[in-house]
Amino acid sequence: MSEPPTGLEPDRPDTTPLVLVHGLWDTPRVFHPLLRALAGRRPRLLAPHLPHQLGRRSLTSLAAALNGHIRTAFGEEEPLDLLGFSMGGVVARTWLQQWGGARRTRRFLSVASPQTGTLTALPMPAALFAGLADMKPGSPLLRQLAAGSEQLVGVDCRSYSCTWDLMVMPGWQAVLPLGSRSRLPVLLHHRMIAAPAALERLVRDLLQEPP
């Protein structure tokens, strides 16, 4: 990027903790392009490894593990920002709503996350792949999250999707029920966290002063 994003001076990093939650078949390494683009301007970072066991581990279990990592790193009350990529966005939302994380979260960025489910999860049997089955449209978990969406009021929620996302289908429905919605000019699912156009938008929003 040719010039720093607006909202925060380059010599004044945002010291609010930023938690990054990876998705299925990913590790925290998926965030390396984002971290390079941030260039130290969000110095207090947590990107825990949440082993998903090829989709066998339920998203509720992963959210419980995320809660443990956050409490160990930042205690129980310190305000933070949260970004979830792909399945990690649903894990992050589960933490927000089921573990009381919304009370301490300033900003939540959901990037290419199946917040209303994805058709690619439909064939997955819950008995074998609990985490994948959690992402079916209308799954018990997604219905529970939808019913409790009022818990997100007060959090600066932002959803990012792309039209031809072959992992989250249909891609244009990868949005939260409230907050801003942005369709990024990328074609592939993983490019949502790696393409220059996507990184420019995410970095700008992560460095923006809160409303």
CSV table of C-alpha atoms in Angstrom, one decimal:
chain,number,residue,atom,x,y,z
A,1,MET,CA,0.0,0.0,0.0
A,2,SER,CA,1.3,3.4,-1.0
A,3,GLU,CA,0.1,5.3,2.1
A,4,PRO,CA,-1.1,4.3,5.6
A,5,PRO,CA,-4.8,3.7,6.1
A,6,THR,CA,-6.7,6.5,7.6
A,7,GLY,CA,-7.8,6.7,11.2
A,8,LEU,CA,-4.5,5.9,13.0
A,9,GLU,CA,-1.2,7.6,12.7
A,10,PRO,CA,1.6,5.3,11.6
A,11,ASP,CA,3.7,6.1,14.7
A,12,ARG,CA,0.8,5.4,17.1
A,13,PRO,CA,0.0,1.7,16.9
A,14,ASP,CA,-3.3,0.5,18.2
A,15,THR,CA,-2.6,-1.4,21.4
A,16,THR,CA,-6.0,-3.0,21.7
A,17,PRO,CA,-5.5,-6.8,21.5
A,18,LEU,CA,-6.4,-8.3,18.1
A,19,VAL,CA,-7.4,-12.0,18.0
A,20,LEU,CA,-7.2,-13.9,14.7
A,21,VAL,CA,-9.2,-17.1,14.3
A,22,HIS,CA,-8.3,-19.5,11.4
A,23,GLY,CA,-10.6,-21.8,9.6
A,24,LEU,CA,-10.9,-25.4,8.4
A,25,TRP,CA,-7.7,-27.0,7.1
A,26,ASP,CA,-5.8,-23.9,8.1
A,27,THR,CA,-3.4,-22.9,10.8
A,28,PRO,CA,-2.4,-19.5,12.1
A,29,ARG,CA,0.0,-19.3,9.2
A,30,VAL,CA,-2.9,-18.3,7.0
A,31,PHE,CA,-2.6,-14.8,8.6
A,32,HIS,CA,1.0,-14.2,7.6
A,33,PRO,CA,0.1,-12.0,4.6
A,34,LEU,CA,-2.2,-9.9,6.9
A,35,LEU,CA,0.4,-9.6,9.5
A,36,ARG,CA,3.0,-8.4,6.9
A,37,ALA,CA,0.5,-5.8,5.7
A,38,LEU,CA,-0.2,-4.6,9.3
A,39,ALA,CA,3.5,-4.1,9.7
A,40,GLY,CA,3.5,-4.0,13.5
A,41,ARG,CA,0.7,-1.5,13.7
A,42,ARG,CA,-1.4,-3.9,15.8
A,43,PRO,CA,1.4,-5.2,18.1
A,44,ARG,CA,-0.7,-7.1,20.6
A,45,LEU,CA,-1.8,-10.1,18.6
A,46,LEU,CA,-3.1,-13.6,19.4
A,47,ALA,CA,-3.6,-16.2,16.6
A,48,PRO,CA,-4.1,-19.5,18.4
A,49,HIS,CA,-3.9,-22.8,16.7
A,50,LEU,CA,-7.3,-24.5,17.1
A,51,PRO,CA,-7.0,-28.1,15.8
A,52,HIS,CA,-10.2,-29.0,14.0
A,53,GLN,CA,-9.5,-32.7,13.4
A,54,LEU,CA,-10.5,-32.5,9.7
A,55,GLY,CA,-13.9,-31.1,10.7
A,56,ARG,CA,-14.7,-33.7,13.4
A,57,ARG,CA,-14.4,-31.3,16.2
A,58,SER,CA,-17.6,-29.2,16.8
A,59,LEU,CA,-17.5,-25.5,16.5
A,60,THR,CA,-18.7,-25.1,20.1
A,61,SER,CA,-15.7,-27.1,21.3
A,62,LEU,CA,-13.4,-24.9,19.2
A,63,ALA,CA,-15.0,-21.8,20.7
A,64,ALA,CA,-14.4,-23.2,24.2
A,65,ALA,CA,-10.7,-23.6,23.3
A,66,LEU,CA,-10.6,-20.1,21.9
A,67,ASN,CA,-12.0,-18.8,25.1
A,68,GLY,CA,-9.2,-20.5,27.0
A,69,HIS,CA,-6.6,-18.9,24.8
A,70,ILE,CA,-8.1,-15.4,25.1
A,71,ARG,CA,-8.4,-15.6,28.9
A,72,THR,CA,-4.8,-16.8,29.2
A,73,ALA,CA,-3.5,-14.0,27.0
A,74,PHE,CA,-5.7,-11.1,27.9
A,75,GLY,CA,-7.6,-11.9,31.1
A,76,GLU,CA,-11.4,-11.9,31.3
A,77,GLU,CA,-12.3,-8.3,30.8
A,78,GLU,CA,-9.8,-6.4,28.6
A,79,PRO,CA,-11.5,-5.1,25.4
A,80,LEU,CA,-10.3,-6.6,22.1
A,81,ASP,CA,-10.9,-6.8,18.4
A,82,LEU,CA,-11.7,-10.1,16.7
A,83,LEU,CA,-11.2,-11.3,13.1
A,84,GLY,CA,-12.4,-14.7,12.0
A,85,PHE,CA,-11.6,-16.2,8.6
A,86,SER,CA,-13.8,-18.9,6.9
A,87,MET,CA,-15.0,-21.4,9.5
A,88,GLY,CA,-13.0,-19.3,12.1
A,89,GLY,CA,-15.6,-16.5,11.7
A,90,VAL,CA,-18.3,-18.9,13.0
A,91,VAL,CA,-16.1,-20.1,15.8
A,92,ALA,CA,-15.5,-16.5,16.7
A,93,ARG,CA,-19.2,-15.7,16.6
A,94,THR,CA,-19.9,-18.7,18.8
A,95,TRP,CA,-17.4,-17.3,21.3
A,96,LEU,CA,-19.0,-13.9,21.2
A,97,GLN,CA,-22.5,-15.2,21.9
A,98,GLN,CA,-22.0,-18.3,24.0
A,99,TRP,CA,-19.0,-17.3,26.0
A,100,GLY,CA,-19.9,-13.7,26.7
A,101,GLY,CA,-17.2,-12.4,24.4
A,102,ALA,CA,-19.5,-9.7,22.9
A,103,ARG,CA,-19.3,-7.8,26.2
A,104,ARG,CA,-15.6,-7.2,25.7
A,105,THR,CA,-15.3,-7.0,21.9
A,106,ARG,CA,-14.9,-3.7,20.2
A,107,ARG,CA,-14.9,-4.8,16.6
A,108,PHE,CA,-15.7,-8.2,14.9
A,109,LEU,CA,-14.5,-8.8,11.3
A,110,SER,CA,-16.1,-11.9,9.7
A,111,VAL,CA,-14.1,-12.7,6.5
A,112,ALA,CA,-15.6,-15.3,4.1
A,113,SER,CA,-17.4,-17.0,6.9
A,114,PRO,CA,-20.5,-19.2,6.5
A,115,GLN,CA,-22.6,-17.3,9.0
A,116,THR,CA,-25.8,-18.6,7.4
A,117,GLY,CA,-24.2,-22.0,6.4
A,118,THR,CA,-22.8,-23.3,3.2
A,119,LEU,CA,-24.2,-25.8,0.7
A,120,THR,CA,-20.8,-27.6,0.6
A,121,ALA,CA,-21.4,-28.9,4.2
A,122,LEU,CA,-24.8,-30.5,3.3
A,123,PRO,CA,-23.4,-34.1,2.6
A,124,MET,CA,-21.4,-34.2,5.9
A,125,PRO,CA,-22.8,-36.6,8.5
A,126,ALA,CA,-22.9,-35.0,12.0
A,127,ALA,CA,-21.9,-38.3,13.7
A,128,LEU,CA,-18.5,-38.2,11.9
A,129,PHE,CA,-17.9,-34.6,11.1
A,130,ALA,CA,-19.5,-32.5,13.8
A,131,GLY,CA,-17.7,-29.3,12.9
A,132,LEU,CA,-18.6,-29.6,9.2
A,133,ALA,CA,-22.2,-30.4,10.0
A,134,ASP,CA,-22.3,-27.2,12.2
A,135,MET,CA,-21.9,-25.3,9.0
A,136,LYS,CA,-25.0,-26.7,7.2
A,137,PRO,CA,-27.7,-24.2,6.5
A,138,GLY,CA,-30.2,-24.4,9.3
A,139,SER,CA,-27.9,-26.5,11.6
A,140,PRO,CA,-28.8,-26.4,15.4
A,141,LEU,CA,-25.8,-24.2,16.1
A,142,LEU,CA,-26.5,-21.7,13.3
A,143,ARG,CA,-30.2,-21.5,14.4
A,144,GLN,CA,-29.1,-20.9,18.0
A,145,LEU,CA,-26.7,-18.1,16.9
A,146,ALA,CA,-29.3,-16.5,14.7
A,147,ALA,CA,-31.8,-16.5,17.6
A,148,GLY,CA,-29.3,-14.8,19.9
A,149,SER,CA,-28.1,-12.2,17.4
A,150,GLU,CA,-29.1,-9.4,19.6
A,151,GLN,CA,-26.0,-10.2,21.7
A,152,LEU,CA,-24.0,-8.6,18.9
A,153,VAL,CA,-25.6,-5.2,19.3
A,154,GLY,CA,-22.9,-2.9,20.5
A,155,VAL,CA,-20.2,-4.7,18.7
A,156,ASP,CA,-18.9,-3.1,15.5
A,157,CYS,CA,-19.7,-6.0,13.2
A,158,ARG,CA,-18.3,-6.1,9.6
A,159,SER,CA,-18.8,-8.8,7.1
A,160,TYR,CA,-16.6,-9.4,4.0
A,161,SER,CA,-17.6,-11.8,1.2
A,162,CYS,CA,-16.9,-12.5,-2.5
A,163,THR,CA,-19.4,-13.5,-5.1
A,164,TRP,CA,-17.8,-16.7,-6.5
A,165,ASP,CA,-16.7,-18.3,-3.2
A,166,LEU,CA,-16.6,-22.0,-3.9
A,167,MET,CA,-16.1,-22.9,-0.2
A,168,VAL,CA,-18.9,-20.8,1.2
A,169,MET,CA,-21.9,-21.2,-1.1
A,170,PRO,CA,-23.5,-18.9,-2.0
A,171,GLY,CA,-20.7,-16.6,-1.3
A,172,TRP,CA,-22.8,-13.5,-1.1
A,173,GLN,CA,-24.6,-14.9,1.9
A,174,ALA,CA,-21.5,-15.1,4.0
A,175,VAL,CA,-22.6,-12.2,6.2
A,176,LEU,CA,-23.6,-11.4,9.7
A,177,PRO,CA,-27.2,-10.4,10.5
A,178,LEU,CA,-26.1,-6.8,11.5
A,179,GLY,CA,-23.3,-4.4,10.8
A,180,SER,CA,-21.6,-3.4,7.5
A,181,ARG,CA,-21.3,-5.7,4.5
A,182,SER,CA,-18.5,-5.5,1.9
A,183,ARG,CA,-18.1,-7.6,-1.2
A,184,LEU,CA,-14.4,-7.7,-2.0
A,185,PRO,CA,-13.1,-7.9,-5.6
A,186,VAL,CA,-11.5,-11.3,-5.3
A,187,LEU,CA,-12.4,-14.7,-6.9
A,188,LEU,CA,-11.2,-17.4,-4.6
A,189,HIS,CA,-12.0,-18.2,-1.0
A,190,HIS,CA,-8.4,-18.1,0.3
A,191,ARG,CA,-7.6,-14.9,-1.6
A,192,MET,CA,-10.0,-13.2,0.8
A,193,ILE,CA,-7.2,-13.2,3.3
A,194,ALA,CA,-4.2,-12.9,0.9
A,195,ALA,CA,-5.1,-10.8,-2.2
A,196,PRO,CA,-3.7,-7.2,-2.1
A,197,ALA,CA,-7.2,-5.7,-2.6
A,198,ALA,CA,-8.6,-7.7,0.3
A,199,LEU,CA,-5.6,-7.0,2.6
A,200,GLU,CA,-5.9,-3.3,1.8
A,201,ARG,CA,-9.5,-3.2,3.0
A,202,LEU,CA,-8.9,-5.4,6.0
A,203,VAL,CA,-5.9,-3.4,7.2
A,204,ARG,CA,-7.7,-0.1,6.7
A,205,ASP,CA,-10.6,-1.3,8.8
A,206,LEU,CA,-8.4,-2.9,11.5
A,207,LEU,CA,-6.5,0.4,11.9
A,208,GLN,CA,-9.5,2.6,11.9
A,209,GLU,CA,-10.5,4.5,15.0
A,210,PRO,CA,-13.6,2.9,16.6
A,211,PRO,CA,-16.8,4.8,16.2
